Short mmCIF file of C-alpha atoms and ligand atoms in Angstrom, two decimals:
data_model
loop_
_atom_site.label_atom_id
_atom_site.label_comp_id
_atom_site.label_asym_id
_atom_site.label_seq_id
_atom_site.Cartn_x
_atom_site.Cartn_y
_atom_site.Cartn_z
CA MET A 1 -48.26 -29.55 -101.28
CA ALA A 2 -46.99 -28.69 -104.79
CA VAL A 3 -43.91 -30.70 -105.85
CA PRO A 4 -40.94 -28.42 -106.61
CA HIS A 5 -39.34 -28.82 -110.08
CA ASN A 6 -35.78 -28.47 -111.38
CA GLN A 7 -34.08 -30.32 -108.57
CA VAL A 8 -30.58 -31.75 -108.76
CA LEU A 9 -30.69 -34.60 -106.26
CA ARG A 10 -27.35 -35.94 -105.00
CA PRO A 11 -27.89 -39.13 -103.01
CA GLY A 12 -24.87 -40.56 -101.18
CA ASN A 13 -26.14 -44.16 -101.10
CA PHE A 14 -28.82 -46.42 -102.56
CA SER A 15 -31.37 -45.95 -99.80
CA GLU A 16 -31.23 -42.15 -100.24
CA LEU A 17 -31.39 -42.55 -103.99
CA PHE A 18 -34.58 -44.64 -103.97
CA SER A 19 -36.15 -42.39 -101.39
CA PHE A 20 -35.50 -39.36 -103.71
CA TRP A 21 -36.73 -41.33 -106.72
CA GLY A 22 -39.94 -42.19 -104.87
CA ARG A 23 -40.56 -38.51 -104.15
CA PHE A 24 -39.57 -37.36 -107.68
CA PRO A 25 -40.67 -40.21 -109.96
CA ASP A 26 -39.81 -38.22 -113.10
CA ALA A 27 -36.16 -37.69 -111.99
CA VAL A 28 -33.64 -38.92 -114.57
CA PRO A 29 -30.38 -40.64 -113.51
CA PHE A 30 -27.37 -38.54 -114.54
CA ALA A 31 -24.00 -40.29 -114.88
CA GLY A 32 -21.46 -38.53 -117.15
CA GLY A 33 -24.19 -36.57 -118.93
CA THR A 34 -22.56 -37.03 -122.36
CA ALA A 35 -25.43 -38.99 -123.94
CA LEU A 36 -27.99 -36.64 -122.40
CA ILE A 37 -26.42 -33.65 -124.17
CA ARG A 38 -25.31 -35.37 -127.38
CA PHE A 39 -27.07 -34.20 -130.56
CA GLN A 40 -28.01 -30.86 -128.92
CA ASP A 41 -26.71 -27.82 -130.77
CA ARG A 42 -27.66 -25.02 -128.36
CA MET A 43 -25.15 -23.05 -126.29
CA LEU A 44 -26.91 -24.22 -123.12
CA PRO A 45 -27.98 -27.86 -123.36
CA GLU A 46 -31.50 -28.80 -122.32
CA LEU A 47 -31.58 -31.16 -119.35
CA PRO A 48 -34.43 -33.10 -117.72
CA GLY A 49 -36.43 -31.14 -115.09
CA ASN A 50 -35.29 -33.27 -112.16
CA ILE A 51 -31.87 -34.87 -112.13
CA LEU A 52 -30.72 -37.78 -109.99
CA SER A 53 -26.94 -37.39 -109.89
CA LEU A 54 -25.09 -40.70 -109.35
CA GLU A 55 -21.79 -38.90 -108.67
CA LYS A 56 -21.61 -39.44 -104.90
CA ILE A 57 -22.48 -43.15 -104.74
CA GLU A 58 -19.15 -44.86 -104.01
CA ASP A 59 -20.59 -48.37 -104.53
CA LEU A 60 -21.04 -47.56 -108.22
CA ARG A 61 -17.30 -46.93 -108.68
CA ARG A 62 -15.99 -50.32 -107.55
CA ILE A 63 -13.96 -52.62 -109.78
CA THR A 64 -13.30 -56.18 -108.60
CA ARG A 65 -11.70 -59.14 -110.27
CA THR A 66 -11.90 -62.81 -109.38
CA GLU A 67 -10.49 -65.76 -111.27
CA ARG A 68 -13.71 -66.08 -113.25
CA TYR A 69 -15.21 -62.59 -113.46
CA LEU A 70 -14.48 -58.92 -113.83
CA GLU A 71 -17.07 -56.78 -112.04
CA ILE A 72 -17.37 -53.09 -112.82
CA GLY A 73 -19.59 -50.51 -111.12
CA THR A 74 -21.68 -48.54 -113.58
CA MET A 75 -20.17 -45.14 -112.64
CA VAL A 76 -16.71 -46.25 -113.80
CA ARG A 77 -15.59 -44.06 -116.73
CA LEU A 78 -14.80 -45.59 -120.12
CA GLY A 79 -11.22 -44.26 -119.93
CA GLU A 80 -10.67 -45.97 -116.56
CA ILE A 81 -11.75 -49.32 -118.01
CA ILE A 82 -9.37 -48.96 -120.96
CA ALA A 83 -6.58 -48.11 -118.47
CA LEU A 84 -7.08 -51.48 -116.71
CA GLY A 85 -5.20 -52.99 -119.69
CA LYS A 86 -4.95 -56.73 -120.20
CA THR A 87 -7.46 -57.56 -117.42
CA VAL A 88 -10.18 -56.39 -119.81
CA PRO A 89 -11.20 -58.64 -122.74
CA ASP A 90 -9.92 -57.22 -126.06
CA ALA A 91 -13.41 -57.01 -127.57
CA PHE A 92 -14.55 -54.72 -124.73
CA THR A 93 -11.49 -52.43 -124.85
CA GLY A 94 -11.75 -52.27 -128.63
CA ALA A 95 -15.36 -51.08 -128.52
CA LEU A 96 -14.61 -48.52 -125.76
CA ARG A 97 -11.71 -47.02 -127.72
CA GLY A 98 -14.11 -46.26 -130.58
CA ILE A 99 -16.48 -44.17 -128.41
CA GLY A 100 -16.05 -40.39 -128.85
CA GLY A 101 -12.63 -38.82 -128.19
CA PRO A 102 -10.52 -38.94 -124.98
CA GLN A 103 -12.51 -36.07 -123.40
CA VAL A 104 -15.80 -37.93 -123.88
CA ARG A 105 -14.27 -41.18 -122.58
CA ASN A 106 -13.02 -39.38 -119.45
CA LEU A 107 -16.56 -38.25 -118.60
CA ALA A 108 -18.75 -40.99 -120.03
CA THR A 109 -19.57 -43.97 -117.81
CA ILE A 110 -20.11 -47.60 -118.71
CA GLY A 111 -23.58 -47.52 -117.11
CA GLY A 112 -24.69 -44.61 -119.30
CA ASN A 113 -23.40 -46.37 -122.39
CA LEU A 114 -25.08 -49.68 -121.62
CA TYR A 115 -28.33 -48.01 -120.63
CA ILE A 116 -28.66 -46.46 -124.09
CA SER A 117 -27.44 -49.71 -125.71
CA GLY A 118 -24.37 -47.90 -127.02
CA ASP A 119 -21.29 -49.44 -128.61
CA ALA A 120 -20.15 -51.30 -125.46
CA ALA A 121 -23.36 -53.35 -125.45
CA ALA A 122 -22.03 -55.42 -128.41
CA PRO A 123 -19.01 -56.91 -126.58
CA MET A 124 -21.11 -57.29 -123.43
CA ALA A 125 -23.59 -59.53 -125.27
CA ALA A 126 -20.80 -61.43 -127.07
CA LEU A 127 -18.98 -62.05 -123.77
CA ASP A 128 -22.21 -63.20 -122.03
CA ALA A 129 -22.02 -60.39 -119.47
CA ARG A 130 -24.82 -59.82 -116.97
CA TYR A 131 -26.01 -56.56 -115.43
CA GLU A 132 -27.30 -55.94 -111.92
CA LEU A 133 -30.46 -53.84 -111.76
CA ARG A 134 -31.50 -52.35 -108.45
CA SER A 135 -34.83 -50.89 -107.46
CA ALA A 136 -36.45 -49.75 -104.20
CA SER A 137 -37.63 -53.32 -103.65
CA GLY A 138 -34.40 -55.27 -104.30
CA SER A 139 -32.01 -56.30 -107.06
CA ARG A 140 -31.92 -58.75 -109.97
CA TRP A 141 -29.50 -59.80 -112.72
CA ILE A 142 -30.28 -59.66 -116.42
CA SER A 143 -28.25 -60.84 -119.41
CA ALA A 144 -26.63 -58.14 -121.54
CA PHE A 145 -28.50 -59.51 -124.55
CA ARG A 146 -31.94 -59.29 -122.88
CA PHE A 147 -31.26 -55.80 -121.52
CA SER A 148 -30.32 -54.53 -124.98
CA MET A 149 -33.60 -55.85 -126.38
CA LEU A 150 -35.72 -53.85 -123.89
CA SER A 151 -37.52 -50.80 -125.24
CA PRO A 152 -36.89 -47.41 -123.54
CA GLY A 153 -40.35 -47.72 -121.91
CA GLU A 154 -39.54 -51.17 -120.48
CA LYS A 155 -36.26 -49.86 -119.06
CA GLN A 156 -37.96 -46.94 -117.32
CA LYS A 157 -41.03 -48.83 -116.11
CA ASN A 158 -39.82 -49.94 -112.66
CA ARG A 159 -37.37 -47.13 -111.84
CA GLU A 160 -34.41 -49.51 -111.81
CA LEU A 161 -30.79 -48.42 -111.65
CA LEU A 162 -27.99 -50.25 -113.46
CA THR A 163 -25.47 -50.86 -110.70
CA ARG A 164 -22.86 -53.46 -111.74
CA ILE A 165 -21.75 -55.44 -114.75
CA ARG A 166 -20.25 -58.90 -114.46
CA ILE A 167 -18.08 -60.10 -117.33
CA PRO A 168 -16.95 -63.75 -117.49
CA LEU A 169 -13.17 -63.95 -118.07
CA GLU A 170 -13.12 -66.82 -120.54
CA PRO A 171 -10.16 -67.15 -122.87
CA TRP A 172 -11.07 -66.24 -126.48
CA ASN A 173 -8.62 -67.35 -129.14
CA TYR A 174 -9.64 -64.91 -131.84
CA THR A 175 -11.29 -61.48 -131.55
CA VAL A 176 -12.49 -58.97 -134.13
CA CYS A 177 -13.94 -55.60 -133.10
CA ARG A 178 -14.98 -53.34 -135.96
CA LYS A 179 -16.72 -49.98 -135.79
CA PHE A 180 -18.66 -48.73 -138.82
CA VAL A 181 -18.99 -44.95 -138.84
CA PRO A 182 -22.19 -43.58 -140.44
CA GLY A 183 -21.58 -41.93 -143.83
CA GLY A 184 -22.21 -38.21 -144.40
CA SER A 185 -25.53 -38.87 -146.17
CA GLY A 186 -27.20 -40.17 -143.02
CA GLY A 187 -26.27 -43.86 -143.42
CA GLU A 188 -26.19 -46.19 -140.46
CA GLY A 189 -23.24 -47.20 -138.28
CA GLY A 190 -22.58 -49.64 -135.51
CA VAL A 191 -20.18 -52.10 -133.91
CA LEU A 192 -19.48 -55.70 -134.92
CA ILE A 193 -17.83 -58.20 -132.59
CA ILE A 194 -16.58 -61.67 -133.56
CA LEU A 195 -15.27 -64.01 -130.85
CA VAL A 196 -13.96 -67.51 -131.49
CA GLN A 197 -12.88 -70.20 -129.04
CA ASN A 198 -11.15 -73.39 -129.99
CA GLN A 199 -9.89 -76.52 -128.28
CA LYS A 200 -6.88 -77.84 -130.13
CA ASP A 201 -8.06 -77.88 -133.75
CA ILE A 202 -11.82 -77.79 -133.16
CA LEU A 203 -13.83 -74.57 -133.19
CA THR A 204 -15.87 -74.91 -130.02
CA ARG A 205 -17.65 -71.56 -129.83
CA ILE A 206 -18.32 -68.52 -131.99
CA GLN A 207 -20.22 -65.38 -130.98
CA VAL A 208 -20.99 -62.71 -133.58
CA VAL A 209 -22.89 -59.60 -132.50
CA PHE A 210 -23.78 -56.39 -134.30
CA ILE A 211 -25.26 -53.33 -132.60
CA PRO A 212 -26.41 -50.25 -134.53
CA SER A 213 -25.07 -46.88 -133.29
CA PRO A 214 -27.23 -44.80 -130.97
CA VAL A 215 -29.44 -42.46 -132.98
CA SER A 216 -30.38 -38.84 -132.33
CA GLY A 217 -33.11 -39.78 -129.86
CA GLY A 218 -30.32 -41.07 -127.62
CA GLU A 219 -31.05 -44.80 -127.74
CA SER A 220 -29.95 -47.47 -130.13
CA GLY A 221 -33.47 -47.96 -131.47
CA SER A 222 -33.26 -51.40 -132.96
CA GLY A 223 -31.78 -53.72 -130.37
CA LEU A 224 -28.89 -56.01 -131.01
CA PHE A 225 -28.32 -58.57 -133.76
CA MET A 226 -27.06 -62.05 -132.87
CA ASP A 227 -27.86 -65.08 -135.06
CA LYS A 228 -27.83 -68.26 -132.94
CA ASP A 229 -28.60 -70.51 -135.95
CA SER A 230 -25.49 -69.39 -137.82
CA GLU A 231 -23.32 -69.98 -134.75
CA ARG A 232 -24.48 -73.60 -134.48
CA PHE A 233 -23.43 -74.20 -138.08
CA LEU A 234 -19.73 -73.57 -137.31
CA GLU A 235 -19.42 -74.99 -133.80
CA GLY A 236 -17.65 -78.37 -133.81
CA LYS A 237 -15.95 -77.81 -137.21
CA ALA A 238 -12.24 -78.58 -137.63
CA LEU A 239 -9.66 -75.79 -137.84
CA PRO A 240 -8.40 -74.46 -140.15
CA LEU A 241 -11.93 -73.95 -141.45
CA ASP A 242 -12.97 -75.02 -144.90
CA ARG A 243 -13.13 -71.78 -146.96
CA ARG A 244 -16.60 -72.74 -148.21
CA ASP A 245 -17.85 -72.90 -144.61
CA ALA A 246 -16.45 -69.42 -143.90
CA ILE A 247 -18.21 -68.03 -146.97
CA HIS A 248 -21.42 -69.91 -146.20
CA TYR A 249 -21.42 -68.43 -142.67
CA GLY A 250 -21.16 -64.91 -144.16
CA GLU A 251 -24.07 -65.74 -146.49
CA GLN A 252 -26.15 -66.93 -143.53
CA TRP A 253 -25.56 -63.59 -141.81
CA ASN A 254 -26.51 -61.79 -145.01
CA SER A 255 -29.87 -63.63 -145.13
CA TYR A 256 -30.42 -63.09 -141.41
CA LEU A 257 -29.91 -59.30 -141.70
CA ARG A 258 -31.89 -59.10 -144.95
CA GLY A 259 -34.77 -60.87 -143.17
CA LEU A 260 -34.67 -58.28 -140.39
CA GLY A 261 -34.68 -55.43 -142.92
CA ARG A 262 -31.86 -53.71 -140.99
CA PRO A 263 -29.27 -52.24 -141.33
CA ASP A 264 -29.28 -50.56 -144.76
CA PRO A 265 -27.92 -52.64 -147.71
CA LEU A 266 -24.55 -50.82 -147.81
CA LEU A 267 -23.83 -51.41 -144.13
CA ARG A 268 -25.14 -54.98 -144.42
CA ALA A 269 -22.62 -55.65 -147.21
CA LYS A 270 -19.79 -54.21 -145.07
CA ILE A 271 -20.76 -56.34 -142.06
CA VAL A 272 -20.90 -59.52 -144.15
CA ASN A 273 -17.56 -58.66 -145.71
CA VAL A 274 -15.87 -58.28 -142.29
CA ILE A 275 -17.42 -61.57 -141.09
CA GLU A 276 -16.23 -63.46 -144.19
CA THR A 277 -12.77 -61.91 -144.13
CA GLY A 278 -12.45 -62.63 -140.40
CA LEU A 279 -13.40 -66.29 -140.82
CA LEU A 280 -11.24 -66.72 -143.92
CA GLU A 281 -8.30 -65.87 -141.64
CA LEU A 282 -9.15 -69.08 -139.79
CA SER A 283 -9.31 -71.06 -143.05
CA ASN A 284 -6.67 -72.90 -145.03
C1 LIG B 1 -19.10 -36.26 -128.99
C2 LIG B 1 -19.77 -37.52 -128.55
C3 LIG B 1 -19.49 -38.69 -129.21
C4 LIG B 1 -20.10 -39.88 -128.80
N1 LIG B 1 -19.79 -41.03 -129.48
C5 LIG B 1 -20.39 -42.19 -129.10
C6 LIG B 1 -20.08 -43.41 -129.78
O1 LIG B 1 -19.28 -43.44 -130.72
N2 LIG B 1 -20.69 -44.54 -129.38
C7 LIG B 1 -21.57 -44.57 -128.31
O2 LIG B 1 -22.07 -45.65 -127.96
N3 LIG B 1 -21.88 -43.43 -127.66
C8 LIG B 1 -21.32 -42.25 -128.02
N4 LIG B 1 -21.62 -41.08 -127.36
C9 LIG B 1 -22.67 -41.13 -126.34
C10 LIG B 1 -22.17 -41.21 -124.90
O3 LIG B 1 -21.02 -40.44 -124.70
C11 LIG B 1 -21.80 -42.61 -124.40
O4 LIG B 1 -22.76 -43.54 -124.80
C12 LIG B 1 -21.60 -42.62 -122.88
O5 LIG B 1 -20.99 -43.82 -122.47
C13 LIG B 1 -22.84 -42.35 -122.07
O6 LIG B 1 -22.47 -42.35 -120.70
P1 LIG B 1 -22.81 -41.16 -119.71
O7 LIG B 1 -22.24 -41.54 -118.39
O8 LIG B 1 -22.39 -39.86 -120.26
O9 LIG B 1 -24.41 -41.28 -119.70
P2 LIG B 1 -25.50 -40.17 -119.35
O10 LIG B 1 -25.58 -39.18 -120.46
O11 LIG B 1 -25.31 -39.63 -117.98
O12 LIG B 1 -26.81 -41.08 -119.34
C14 LIG B 1 -27.29 -41.70 -120.52
C15 LIG B 1 -28.65 -42.34 -120.22
O13 LIG B 1 -28.47 -43.43 -119.33
C16 LIG B 1 -29.20 -43.24 -118.11
N5 LIG B 1 -28.32 -43.77 -117.07
C17 LIG B 1 -27.02 -43.44 -116.86
N6 LIG B 1 -26.49 -44.22 -115.89
C18 LIG B 1 -27.49 -45.04 -115.47
C19 LIG B 1 -27.58 -46.07 -114.50
N7 LIG B 1 -26.51 -46.42 -113.75
N8 LIG B 1 -28.75 -46.72 -114.33
C20 LIG B 1 -29.84 -46.38 -115.08
N9 LIG B 1 -29.82 -45.41 -116.02
C21 LIG B 1 -28.65 -44.75 -116.21
C22 LIG B 1 -29.47 -41.76 -118.02
O14 LIG B 1 -30.64 -41.46 -117.30
C23 LIG B 1 -29.63 -41.40 -119.50
O15 LIG B 1 -30.92 -41.73 -119.95
C24 LIG B 1 -21.02 -39.88 -127.72
C25 LIG B 1 -21.29 -38.68 -127.05
C26 LIG B 1 -20.67 -37.51 -127.45
C27 LIG B 1 -20.97 -36.25 -126.70
#
């Protein structure tokens, strides 16, 4: 029998969803739809042939909080997360506030944003968040960092759905969240997160993450930048930091990004400047 095209499938639970997905393997999950239509300039946007709407799955809308974690279903809208207020780590709220305008944030979901490795993926990696992925055969957890490094093909391979994100609620003593907007001449943009933890006057942990902005193909094409070697250099140092260490850390990031050949030199200089300025605030 010929398979009908142009279906909008509306499963009410996971078992229905995976049964539909088995019958229509090319169906594309549809959350808020804002990334799917972004960068289209026609009156009527072009959508995938078969759509798997996630709208009716209540499990994807749950938010729970324990002493150690905040868990958010992937169909929760960006605006709803911001409205949770102080429960949400500052780095996460900061990145969400920079995504589109209020209308976009009222439609766009966290799952859609993380799937395309959008701006929110930077705080997720910095905060050591994990994502639950569900398929017809079961579920598994993956670190935010590893998920952001997957290529679009690897993400699609097993027909897995992002269902939940789990964010550890550790106290961070110092947070910087900075969005770089691409220039008019087609320069690059992205989000930089700096998180610092200290115990008394010792810097115990630093996480610095940069993610380039999603490009016109929809995905952030070049993964996520996080330099573990630089972090080790500062961990264990006394606070306030020696100014030379703060500057040296910025230089290490400069070499790291130069070695990767991304982002462009102008954006690289801006990133290094924010890192140095941020750390100089912790110096004497
Ligand atoms: C005007 C405008 C400005 C924007 N500005 C920004 C910005 O500054 N930064 C930024 O990061 N983004 C931006 N976006 C892109 C987009 O709005 C956000 O990334 C948004 O969070 C995507 O969520 P969504 O629910 O709309 O995803 P959708 O468009 O529904 O889906 C996006 C992709 O994710 C897949 N998907 C969705 N949910 C799941 C799931 N649970 N499991 C598996 N796959 C899934 C879909 O199949 C699709 O491939 C902008 C968009 C617009 C229209």
